[in-house]
Each structure stands twice: as C-alpha cells, then as structure tokens.
mmCIF file of C-alpha atoms and ligand atoms in Angstrom:
data_model
loop_
_atom_site.group_PDB
_atom_site.id
_atom_site.type_symbol
_atom_site.label_atom_id
_atom_site.label_comp_id
_atom_site.label_asym_id
_atom_site.label_seq_id
_atom_site.Cartn_x
_atom_site.Cartn_y
_atom_site.Cartn_z
ATOM 1 C CA MET A 1 0.000 0.000 0.000
ATOM 2 C CA SER A 2 1.431 3.418 -0.928
ATOM 3 C CA ASP A 3 1.693 6.236 1.567
ATOM 4 C CA VAL A 4 -1.236 7.967 -0.138
ATOM 5 C CA ASP A 5 -3.389 4.819 -0.017
ATOM 6 C CA SER A 6 -2.836 4.540 3.737
ATOM 7 C CA VAL A 7 -4.198 8.029 4.453
ATOM 8 C CA LEU A 8 -7.202 7.693 6.750
ATOM 9 C CA LEU A 9 -7.912 11.370 7.303
ATOM 10 C CA GLU A 10 -6.655 14.456 5.536
ATOM 11 C CA ALA A 11 -7.469 17.948 6.804
ATOM 12 C CA VAL A 12 -6.587 20.972 4.688
ATOM 13 C CA GLY A 13 -6.799 24.643 5.667
ATOM 14 C CA LEU A 14 -8.876 24.040 8.817
ATOM 15 C CA LYS A 15 -10.122 27.262 10.375
ATOM 16 C CA LYS A 16 -12.356 27.894 13.345
ATOM 17 C CA HIS A 17 -13.040 31.527 14.193
ATOM 18 C CA PHE A 18 -15.367 32.201 17.118
ATOM 19 C CA PRO A 19 -17.195 35.542 16.888
ATOM 20 C CA ILE A 20 -16.762 38.043 19.732
ATOM 21 C CA GLN A 21 -20.132 39.670 20.314
ATOM 22 C CA ARG A 22 -20.798 42.789 22.358
ATOM 23 C CA GLY A 23 -23.628 45.085 23.305
ATOM 24 C CA PHE A 24 -27.385 44.751 23.461
ATOM 25 C CA PHE A 25 -27.665 43.672 19.813
ATOM 26 C CA ARG A 26 -24.798 41.157 20.133
ATOM 27 C CA LYS A 27 -22.845 42.888 17.398
ATOM 28 C CA THR A 28 -19.796 40.963 16.160
ATOM 29 C CA VAL A 29 -16.747 43.071 16.961
ATOM 30 C CA GLY A 30 -14.011 40.544 16.151
ATOM 31 C CA TYR A 31 -13.065 36.898 16.017
ATOM 32 C CA VAL A 32 -11.071 34.536 18.205
ATOM 33 C CA ARG A 33 -8.948 32.643 15.656
ATOM 34 C CA ALA A 34 -8.737 29.406 17.642
ATOM 35 C CA VAL A 35 -7.656 27.402 14.584
ATOM 36 C CA ASP A 36 -6.302 29.398 11.691
ATOM 37 C CA GLY A 37 -5.199 27.287 8.751
ATOM 38 C CA VAL A 38 -4.217 23.799 9.921
ATOM 39 C CA ASP A 39 -3.220 20.989 7.528
ATOM 40 C CA LEU A 40 -2.704 17.491 8.873
ATOM 41 C CA THR A 41 -2.799 13.895 7.724
ATOM 42 C CA ILE A 42 -3.426 10.764 9.790
ATOM 43 C CA HIS A 43 -2.574 7.346 8.347
ATOM 44 C CA GLU A 44 -4.377 4.078 9.063
ATOM 45 C CA GLY A 45 -3.176 2.541 12.334
ATOM 46 C CA GLU A 46 -0.760 5.335 13.305
ATOM 47 C CA THR A 47 -0.627 7.776 16.202
ATOM 48 C CA LEU A 48 -0.172 11.414 15.364
ATOM 49 C CA GLY A 49 0.768 13.402 18.473
ATOM 50 C CA LEU A 50 -0.585 16.968 18.532
ATOM 51 C CA VAL A 51 1.277 19.105 21.057
ATOM 52 C CA GLY A 52 1.349 22.701 22.217
ATOM 53 C CA GLU A 53 0.664 24.915 25.210
ATOM 54 C CA SER A 54 -2.799 25.441 26.574
ATOM 55 C CA GLY A 55 -4.556 27.874 24.225
ATOM 56 C CA SER A 56 -2.757 26.712 21.078
ATOM 57 C CA GLY A 57 -6.004 25.370 19.538
ATOM 58 C CA LYS A 58 -5.254 21.631 19.671
ATOM 59 C CA THR A 59 -8.513 20.620 21.391
ATOM 60 C CA THR A 60 -10.490 22.634 18.829
ATOM 61 C CA VAL A 61 -8.681 20.754 16.030
ATOM 62 C CA GLY A 62 -9.799 17.481 17.642
ATOM 63 C CA ARG A 63 -13.400 18.695 17.793
ATOM 64 C CA LEU A 64 -13.306 19.848 14.170
ATOM 65 C CA ILE A 65 -11.991 16.476 13.031
ATOM 66 C CA LEU A 66 -14.798 14.712 14.876
ATOM 67 C CA ARG A 67 -17.233 17.177 13.281
ATOM 68 C CA ALA A 68 -18.375 18.007 16.825
ATOM 69 C CA THR A 69 -18.115 21.662 15.883
ATOM 70 C CA ASP A 70 -18.611 23.381 12.522
ATOM 71 C CA LEU A 71 -15.656 24.586 10.493
ATOM 72 C CA THR A 72 -15.266 28.202 9.501
ATOM 73 C CA GLU A 73 -13.225 27.078 6.493
ATOM 74 C CA GLY A 74 -11.310 24.062 5.219
ATOM 75 C CA THR A 75 -11.875 20.488 4.144
ATOM 76 C CA ILE A 76 -11.747 17.147 5.966
ATOM 77 C CA ARG A 77 -11.492 13.998 3.899
ATOM 78 C CA PHE A 78 -11.941 10.544 5.465
ATOM 79 C CA ARG A 79 -11.358 7.169 3.808
ATOM 80 C CA ARG A 80 -14.492 5.118 3.338
ATOM 81 C CA ASP A 81 -14.679 2.086 1.051
ATOM 82 C CA GLY A 82 -11.225 2.889 -0.311
ATOM 83 C CA GLU A 83 -12.080 6.492 -1.286
ATOM 84 C CA LEU A 84 -11.327 9.737 0.522
ATOM 85 C CA VAL A 85 -14.735 11.353 1.074
ATOM 86 C CA ASP A 86 -15.008 15.105 1.664
ATOM 87 C CA LEU A 87 -16.944 15.289 4.939
ATOM 88 C CA THR A 88 -17.457 19.020 4.662
ATOM 89 C CA ARG A 89 -19.840 18.346 1.766
ATOM 90 C CA VAL A 90 -21.837 15.779 3.728
ATOM 91 C CA PRO A 91 -24.853 17.347 5.508
ATOM 92 C CA ARG A 92 -24.802 17.041 9.321
ATOM 93 C CA SER A 93 -27.891 14.846 9.198
ATOM 94 C CA GLU A 94 -25.964 12.301 7.086
ATOM 95 C CA LEU A 95 -22.827 12.132 9.230
ATOM 96 C CA LYS A 96 -23.991 9.172 11.352
ATOM 97 C CA PRO A 97 -21.854 6.535 9.517
ATOM 98 C CA TYR A 98 -18.790 8.760 10.005
ATOM 99 C CA ARG A 99 -19.571 9.200 13.702
ATOM 100 C CA ARG A 100 -19.449 5.415 14.089
ATOM 101 C CA GLU A 101 -15.917 5.339 12.722
ATOM 102 C CA THR A 102 -14.534 8.034 15.019
ATOM 103 C CA SER A 103 -14.658 8.564 18.754
ATOM 104 C CA ILE A 104 -13.054 10.461 21.602
ATOM 105 C CA ILE A 105 -11.355 9.757 24.908
ATOM 106 C CA PHE A 106 -11.665 12.767 27.186
ATOM 107 C CA GLN A 107 -9.074 14.230 29.513
ATOM 108 C CA ASP A 108 -10.922 14.138 32.770
ATOM 109 C CA PRO A 109 -12.180 10.700 33.804
ATOM 110 C CA PHE A 110 -14.088 12.335 36.690
ATOM 111 C CA SER A 111 -16.255 14.837 34.837
ATOM 112 C CA SER A 112 -16.595 12.925 31.555
ATOM 113 C CA LEU A 113 -18.655 10.090 33.078
ATOM 114 C CA ASP A 114 -22.242 10.784 34.134
ATOM 115 C CA PRO A 115 -22.349 9.953 37.880
ATOM 116 C CA ARG A 116 -26.012 8.871 37.593
ATOM 117 C CA MET A 117 -25.291 6.170 35.012
ATOM 118 C CA THR A 118 -23.930 2.678 35.661
ATOM 119 C CA VAL A 119 -20.928 1.379 33.756
ATOM 120 C CA LEU A 120 -23.312 -0.756 31.686
ATOM 121 C CA ASP A 121 -25.281 2.362 30.669
ATOM 122 C CA ILE A 122 -22.164 4.450 29.999
ATOM 123 C CA VAL A 123 -20.316 1.921 27.857
ATOM 124 C CA GLY A 124 -23.495 0.707 26.150
ATOM 125 C CA GLU A 125 -24.818 4.194 25.352
ATOM 126 C CA PRO A 126 -23.178 4.537 21.882
ATOM 127 C CA LEU A 127 -24.552 1.106 20.898
ATOM 128 C CA ARG A 128 -28.053 2.139 21.962
ATOM 129 C CA ILE A 129 -27.862 5.530 20.243
ATOM 130 C CA HIS A 130 -26.832 3.897 16.973
ATOM 131 C CA GLY A 131 -29.453 1.159 17.378
ATOM 132 C CA LEU A 132 -26.825 -1.601 17.255
ATOM 133 C CA ALA A 133 -27.671 -3.550 20.402
ATOM 134 C CA ASP A 134 -29.994 -3.753 23.373
ATOM 135 C CA GLY A 135 -30.981 -6.242 26.073
ATOM 136 C CA ASP A 136 -28.734 -9.319 26.396
ATOM 137 C CA LYS A 137 -26.781 -8.482 23.241
ATOM 138 C CA LEU A 138 -25.852 -5.097 24.693
ATOM 139 C CA ARG A 139 -24.801 -6.638 28.026
ATOM 140 C CA GLU A 140 -22.656 -9.144 26.181
ATOM 141 C CA ARG A 141 -20.930 -6.447 24.131
ATOM 142 C CA VAL A 142 -20.305 -4.322 27.252
ATOM 143 C CA ARG A 143 -18.867 -7.397 28.965
ATOM 144 C CA GLU A 144 -16.443 -7.880 26.052
ATOM 145 C CA LEU A 145 -15.443 -4.219 26.124
ATOM 146 C CA LEU A 146 -14.769 -4.237 29.865
ATOM 147 C CA GLN A 147 -12.552 -7.295 29.490
ATOM 148 C CA LEU A 148 -10.697 -5.606 26.656
ATOM 149 C CA VAL A 149 -9.763 -2.648 28.849
ATOM 150 C CA GLY A 150 -8.900 -4.760 31.891
ATOM 151 C CA LEU A 151 -11.985 -4.126 34.059
ATOM 152 C CA ARG A 152 -13.964 -6.739 35.935
ATOM 153 C CA VAL A 153 -17.277 -7.541 34.288
ATOM 154 C CA GLN A 154 -18.910 -8.013 37.708
ATOM 155 C CA HIS A 155 -18.592 -4.246 38.164
ATOM 156 C CA MET A 156 -20.804 -3.243 35.253
ATOM 157 C CA ASN A 157 -23.711 -2.310 37.526
ATOM 158 C CA ARG A 158 -21.614 0.038 39.631
ATOM 159 C CA TYR A 159 -21.516 3.819 39.329
ATOM 160 C CA PRO A 160 -18.406 5.859 38.406
ATOM 161 C CA TYR A 161 -17.749 7.034 41.994
ATOM 162 C CA ALA A 162 -16.842 3.453 42.929
ATOM 163 C CA PHE A 163 -13.778 3.499 40.648
ATOM 164 C CA SER A 164 -10.307 5.024 40.819
ATOM 165 C CA GLY A 165 -9.107 7.613 38.257
ATOM 166 C CA GLY A 166 -7.290 4.984 36.182
ATOM 167 C CA GLN A 167 -10.323 2.675 36.204
ATOM 168 C CA ARG A 168 -12.604 5.526 35.163
ATOM 169 C CA GLN A 169 -10.338 6.292 32.247
ATOM 170 C CA ARG A 170 -10.579 2.621 31.262
ATOM 171 C CA ILE A 171 -14.384 2.978 31.312
ATOM 172 C CA GLY A 172 -14.009 6.006 29.001
ATOM 173 C CA ILE A 173 -11.781 3.958 26.677
ATOM 174 C CA ALA A 174 -14.298 1.078 26.632
ATOM 175 C CA ARG A 175 -17.020 3.551 25.657
ATOM 176 C CA ALA A 176 -14.796 5.027 22.934
ATOM 177 C CA LEU A 177 -14.279 1.548 21.441
ATOM 178 C CA ALA A 178 -17.935 0.484 21.599
ATOM 179 C CA LEU A 179 -18.609 1.205 17.920
ATOM 180 C CA GLN A 180 -15.288 -0.233 16.676
ATOM 181 C CA PRO A 181 -13.945 3.104 15.424
ATOM 182 C CA ARG A 182 -10.993 3.469 13.052
ATOM 183 C CA LEU A 183 -9.905 6.846 14.414
ATOM 184 C CA VAL A 184 -9.869 7.894 18.072
ATOM 185 C CA VAL A 185 -9.162 11.435 19.238
ATOM 186 C CA ALA A 186 -7.486 11.069 22.640
ATOM 187 C CA ASP A 187 -7.591 14.523 24.251
ATOM 188 C CA GLU A 188 -5.008 14.649 27.074
ATOM 189 C CA PRO A 189 -6.064 11.109 28.051
ATOM 190 C CA VAL A 190 -3.551 10.677 30.878
ATOM 191 C CA SER A 191 -2.846 14.183 32.123
ATOM 192 C CA ALA A 192 -5.387 13.942 34.977
ATOM 193 C CA LEU A 193 -3.905 10.644 36.209
ATOM 194 C CA ASP A 194 -1.112 9.861 38.663
ATOM 195 C CA VAL A 195 2.223 9.245 36.964
ATOM 196 C CA SER A 196 2.183 5.637 38.177
ATOM 197 C CA ILE A 197 -1.150 5.035 36.392
ATOM 198 C CA GLN A 198 -0.260 6.933 33.214
ATOM 199 C CA ALA A 199 2.053 4.203 31.907
ATOM 200 C CA GLN A 200 -0.637 1.541 32.359
ATOM 201 C CA VAL A 201 -3.202 3.544 30.395
ATOM 202 C CA LEU A 202 -0.660 4.349 27.639
ATOM 203 C CA ASN A 203 0.229 0.661 27.365
ATOM 204 C CA LEU A 204 -3.453 -0.188 27.111
ATOM 205 C CA LEU A 205 -3.943 2.358 24.302
ATOM 206 C CA ARG A 206 -0.948 0.908 22.449
ATOM 207 C CA SER A 207 -2.100 -2.688 22.759
ATOM 208 C CA LEU A 208 -5.616 -1.764 21.578
ATOM 209 C CA GLN A 209 -4.068 0.002 18.601
ATOM 210 C CA GLN A 210 -2.072 -3.090 17.643
ATOM 211 C CA ARG A 211 -5.045 -5.373 18.087
ATOM 212 C CA PHE A 212 -7.588 -3.320 16.135
ATOM 213 C CA GLY A 213 -5.401 -1.228 13.802
ATOM 214 C CA LEU A 214 -6.725 1.981 15.376
ATOM 215 C CA ALA A 215 -5.409 5.397 14.442
ATOM 216 C CA TYR A 216 -5.074 7.984 17.228
ATOM 217 C CA LEU A 217 -4.873 11.739 17.209
ATOM 218 C CA PHE A 218 -3.135 12.017 20.570
ATOM 219 C CA ILE A 219 -3.523 15.541 21.948
ATOM 220 C CA SER A 220 -1.209 16.523 24.792
ATOM 221 C CA HIS A 221 0.816 19.356 26.269
ATOM 222 C CA ASP A 222 3.345 16.794 27.534
ATOM 223 C CA LEU A 223 6.038 15.970 24.973
ATOM 224 C CA ALA A 224 7.501 13.200 27.116
ATOM 225 C CA VAL A 225 4.168 11.344 27.042
ATOM 226 C CA VAL A 226 3.715 11.976 23.306
ATOM 227 C CA SER A 227 7.131 10.481 22.477
ATOM 228 C CA HIS A 228 6.054 7.158 24.027
ATOM 229 C CA VAL A 229 2.963 6.685 21.884
ATOM 230 C CA SER A 230 3.382 8.583 18.610
ATOM 231 C CA GLN A 231 4.950 7.764 15.275
ATOM 232 C CA ARG A 232 4.685 11.369 14.088
ATOM 233 C CA VAL A 233 4.223 14.635 15.964
ATOM 234 C CA ALA A 234 2.673 17.967 14.955
ATOM 235 C CA VAL A 235 3.466 21.046 17.067
ATOM 236 C CA MET A 236 0.791 23.745 17.315
ATOM 237 C CA TYR A 237 1.203 27.369 18.256
ATOM 238 C CA LEU A 238 -1.557 29.974 18.311
ATOM 239 C CA GLY A 239 -3.919 28.232 15.907
ATOM 240 C CA GLY A 240 -1.362 26.899 13.404
ATOM 241 C CA ILE A 241 1.023 23.959 12.937
ATOM 242 C CA VAL A 242 4.631 25.147 13.175
ATOM 243 C CA GLU A 243 6.434 21.818 12.785
ATOM 244 C CA THR A 244 5.582 18.239 11.949
ATOM 245 C CA ALA A 245 7.932 15.248 11.663
ATOM 246 C CA PRO A 246 8.491 11.611 12.635
ATOM 247 C CA VAL A 247 8.992 11.444 16.386
ATOM 248 C CA ASP A 248 12.755 10.655 16.320
ATOM 249 C CA ALA A 249 13.556 13.451 13.878
ATOM 250 C CA LEU A 250 11.508 16.027 15.768
ATOM 251 C CA TYR A 251 12.940 15.226 19.189
ATOM 252 C CA ASP A 252 16.557 14.675 18.068
ATOM 253 C CA ARG A 253 16.759 17.673 15.804
ATOM 254 C CA PRO A 254 13.896 20.155 16.120
ATOM 255 C CA ARG A 255 13.805 22.789 13.380
ATOM 256 C CA HIS A 256 11.409 25.305 14.937
ATOM 257 C CA PRO A 257 12.388 27.449 17.944
ATOM 258 C CA TYR A 258 9.037 26.793 19.632
ATOM 259 C CA THR A 259 9.585 23.024 19.423
ATOM 260 C CA GLU A 260 13.061 23.503 20.874
ATOM 261 C CA ALA A 261 11.605 25.430 23.827
ATOM 262 C CA LEU A 262 8.926 22.792 24.498
ATOM 263 C CA LEU A 263 11.509 19.990 24.363
ATOM 264 C CA SER A 264 13.795 21.835 26.765
ATOM 265 C CA ALA A 265 11.089 21.535 29.436
ATOM 266 C CA ILE A 266 11.242 17.712 29.391
ATOM 267 C CA PRO A 267 13.115 16.584 32.523
ATOM 268 C CA LYS A 268 16.588 15.224 31.698
ATOM 269 C CA SER A 269 17.027 11.474 32.105
ATOM 270 C CA ASP A 270 20.825 11.840 31.775
ATOM 271 C CA PRO A 271 22.258 14.564 34.073
ATOM 272 C CA ASP A 272 25.221 15.007 31.667
ATOM 273 C CA GLU A 273 22.952 15.867 28.746
ATOM 274 C CA PRO A 274 24.072 19.345 27.606
ATOM 275 C CA ARG A 275 20.840 21.295 27.563
ATOM 276 C CA SER A 276 19.082 23.791 29.755
ATOM 277 C CA ARG A 277 15.486 24.899 30.002
ATOM 278 C CA ILE A 278 14.426 27.709 27.648
ATOM 279 C CA ILE A 279 11.988 30.021 29.395
ATOM 280 C CA LEU A 280 9.710 31.685 26.857
ATOM 281 C CA PRO A 281 8.949 35.314 27.733
ATOM 282 C CA GLY A 282 5.281 36.200 28.266
ATOM 283 C CA ASP A 283 2.195 34.120 27.619
ATOM 284 C CA ILE A 284 0.740 32.764 24.421
ATOM 285 C CA PRO A 285 -0.800 35.866 22.722
ATOM 286 C CA ASN A 286 -4.518 36.498 22.441
ATOM 287 C CA PRO A 287 -5.862 34.589 19.397
ATOM 288 C CA ALA A 288 -8.329 37.450 18.844
ATOM 289 C CA ASN A 289 -5.395 39.726 18.109
ATOM 290 C CA PRO A 290 -2.458 37.593 16.918
ATOM 291 C CA PRO A 291 0.961 39.179 16.317
ATOM 292 C CA SER A 292 1.956 40.207 12.786
ATOM 293 C CA GLY A 293 4.340 38.084 10.712
ATOM 294 C CA CYS A 294 5.474 34.938 12.479
ATOM 295 C CA ARG A 295 3.061 34.537 15.375
ATOM 296 C CA PHE A 296 5.842 33.270 17.563
ATOM 297 C CA HIS A 297 8.124 36.286 16.994
ATOM 298 C CA PRO A 298 7.388 38.206 20.250
ATOM 299 C CA ARG A 299 8.656 35.163 22.217
ATOM 300 C CA CYS A 300 11.349 33.900 19.841
ATOM 301 C CA ARG A 301 14.967 34.471 20.832
ATOM 302 C CA TYR A 302 16.107 34.108 17.205
ATOM 303 C CA ALA A 303 13.614 36.599 15.662
ATOM 304 C CA ARG A 304 14.780 39.002 12.958
ATOM 305 C CA GLU A 305 13.097 41.828 11.098
ATOM 306 C CA VAL A 306 11.579 39.536 8.440
ATOM 307 C CA CYS A 307 9.866 37.566 11.218
ATOM 308 C CA ARG A 308 7.904 40.638 12.298
ATOM 309 C CA VAL A 309 6.404 41.261 8.867
ATOM 310 C CA GLU A 310 6.125 37.975 6.973
ATOM 311 C CA ARG A 311 4.196 34.937 8.168
ATOM 312 C CA PRO A 312 6.283 31.830 7.355
ATOM 313 C CA ALA A 313 4.452 29.065 5.495
ATOM 314 C CA LEU A 314 4.661 25.427 6.595
ATOM 315 C CA ARG A 315 7.081 23.890 4.072
ATOM 316 C CA ASP A 316 8.989 20.646 3.470
ATOM 317 C CA LEU A 317 12.507 20.740 4.838
ATOM 318 C CA THR A 318 13.267 17.059 4.332
ATOM 319 C CA PRO A 319 10.818 14.322 3.322
ATOM 320 C CA GLY A 320 8.203 14.075 6.069
ATOM 321 C CA HIS A 321 9.630 17.005 8.053
ATOM 322 C CA GLN A 322 7.781 20.300 7.661
ATOM 323 C CA VAL A 323 8.449 23.561 9.439
ATOM 324 C CA ALA A 324 7.104 27.125 9.455
ATOM 325 C CA CYS A 325 10.175 29.230 10.210
ATOM 326 C CA HIS A 326 12.115 31.664 7.996
ATOM 327 C CA LEU A 327 15.421 30.564 9.513
ATOM 328 C CA ALA A 328 14.884 26.794 9.645
ATOM 329 C CA GLU A 329 17.889 26.038 7.405
ATOM 330 C CA GLU A 330 20.393 28.058 9.369
ATOM 331 C CA LEU A 331 19.419 27.571 13.027
ATOM 332 C CA GLU A 332 21.193 24.842 15.003
ATOM 333 C CA LEU A 333 18.591 23.936 17.604
ATOM 334 C CA THR A 334 18.954 21.568 20.539
ATOM 335 C CA GLY A 335 16.856 18.431 20.807
ATOM 336 C CA VAL A 336 16.497 15.682 23.393
ATOM 337 C CA LYS A 337 17.238 11.971 23.425
ATOM 338 C CA VAL A 338 14.070 9.960 22.947
ATOM 339 C CA GLN A 339 13.927 7.069 25.446
HETATM 340 FE FE1 LIG B 401 11.521 32.657 15.294
HETATM 341 FE FE2 LIG B 401 11.540 34.007 13.010
HETATM 342 FE FE3 LIG B 401 11.478 31.370 12.950
HETATM 343 FE FE4 LIG B 401 9.349 32.724 13.753
HETATM 344 S S1 LIG B 401 10.225 32.737 11.709
HETATM 345 S S2 LIG B 401 10.186 30.946 14.738
HETATM 346 S S3 LIG B 401 10.288 34.424 14.836
HETATM 347 S S4 LIG B 401 13.119 32.635 13.755
#
C-alpha cells in the first residue's frame, strides 16, 4: 500500500473563528482565531501526536476532526470504502456513519462520566444511540469491552464514583471503542492521572491500537508522554502547525524554535545531557489579536526583522519534516534523546 493509499484522514486549511459579540444587539466586533489554517494527515493505524501549550487550539482541532463543531473554512477527507470522502460536503444529518468510525477519549475521567449512570449504561450508550444492540446483546458487548480494557465484568452495575481515576479512564476507553472506530481522538487522556497510572493507560492504548489497527490523534501538552505513543508529531502554536515530523527526527533535531523550547522543558534522564530549560517570555498571545508576521516572533529568541512582517508558510525541509520558520535552514537547535 502506498503512503497515499494509507491516508485515513486528511485535513486541509482548517479554520475555526469564534465571533466576539458585544452590546445589546450582540454585534460581532471581532473573532477569536482558535484554529487558523491547519493541515494534517493521519494514516491508518498510526498515532499522530498533537502538542502545544494550553490555548494553542489543539482541542479545537480534535473537535473539528470529529465534526463536533462546525468549520469556519477548510476540508476534511476521510477514507471510506477505499475512497477519501469530503466530509465538509456531507450534511450534518448524514454524518452518522462517520460518527461510528470516530470517537473520543476525554481528559478528565471524573467529569466525563455521568455519575447517575452505571458502567453498563455508559459503555453501552453509543450502541443504543446507533441502534446496534440492546438487552442481552448489549450486556454481552459491554462485557467484552470491559474485558478488553482490563476491568472486571462483575462491576458493570456500579456507578463511576466506585472506581479510581485509572479505572474511570478505562471505562471512558471502553465507551470510545464500543462502535469499533478506526480513528480515536485522545484529548489529554492521561494528564489527569497519577504518573504511576499513566504508563498503564498508555500501554493499554498501544495494545488496543495493535489489536484493532486503530489510528489515534493524541492531543497533549506533555512531549515526554507523546514520544512514548506517537509515530509522528505535529506542534501547534496559536492556531497553526509550526512543525511536523516523525517522532525521532523532531525530538533529536527540532527545526522550529518553539519546538526547541517545548523539548527543553522535558526533565533530563541523563544529568550530563548538555541542555538547559528555555523560558519563553510572556504568555501565548490572544488569538483574537495575533501578532503580525510569524506569530511566535514576540517570544522567539532568534527573531529578525523579516519575522515581524512575513508569516512563514509550513514547508517541506526534508521528506516528512515540515516547518514554518524563515530561519529553519540556518538555526542549530537543541533536541532531546528519545527514550
Ligand atoms: Fe523565530 Fe523568526 Fe522562525 Fe518565527 S520565523 S520561529 S520568529 S526565527
């Protein structure tokens, strides 16, 4: 199968601008450019890590891909029956087959499960909504799903409060797998868990991927976690992708100053490793009023005059490695050793 044939999802020029409304008549006075021109590709059975600080727009990208929120602009194509189908031309009312092939694992295993529902109701809900099972058949399918994620089937009549954080996240994963999706958006799936539990949940996600050929869009602010699960990584800053590459290339030799700064925050496993933390000045700017030129320039220690006036396009540097920086060829940036 060629690289093109293995594309499961292809997003081009994704934009999501939220209107800012003021006054009695709710007049639109501006837009929050949460996502402002994102291209990304996810292949069958791979994990694409999507990283960036809080406020970079990565969760909104996940929601756009799931069609949980409407696009302002752009196209999303998804492979069905061997063809890439443009989902933006499919009316909302006809998206049900697509919704069966995609699902989400949420960040917070405490708030994402309805405390009034039993595990049977929570995990079985997608099957009921799609009219795929009820009664004994539904119980049987929920039993299978609980076993898959390492939970005891005897607990299916319990409520979420009876479970630990790691167990609740397993319930969320079982629910996400109920419809046998091909693509799962995992939005910070381990960041609310204790470090000791994180590895178990990551291992579970990996083994499910191998067993079912799942593709993940793995959204996280934690580059150490992303390196353990991803084949490729895309780095987001203020609504746009600034670098994307296979995980080894991106971590060993980052080509964008923002990636370098994020990597520098990963704790060193080898005390002799010659790198120090890069502290970025200020906060991520307001997406309602982004800086001119390169959006990273007010915080970039390498910025030059051209960076203030011209927005760099995302371009191929080497095959599979894309970067949006005017100086990508000349900067010698410091990476980290991937474990
Ligand atoms: Fe820094 Fe300029 Fe590159 Fe932007 S284009 S990341 S400001 S060097």
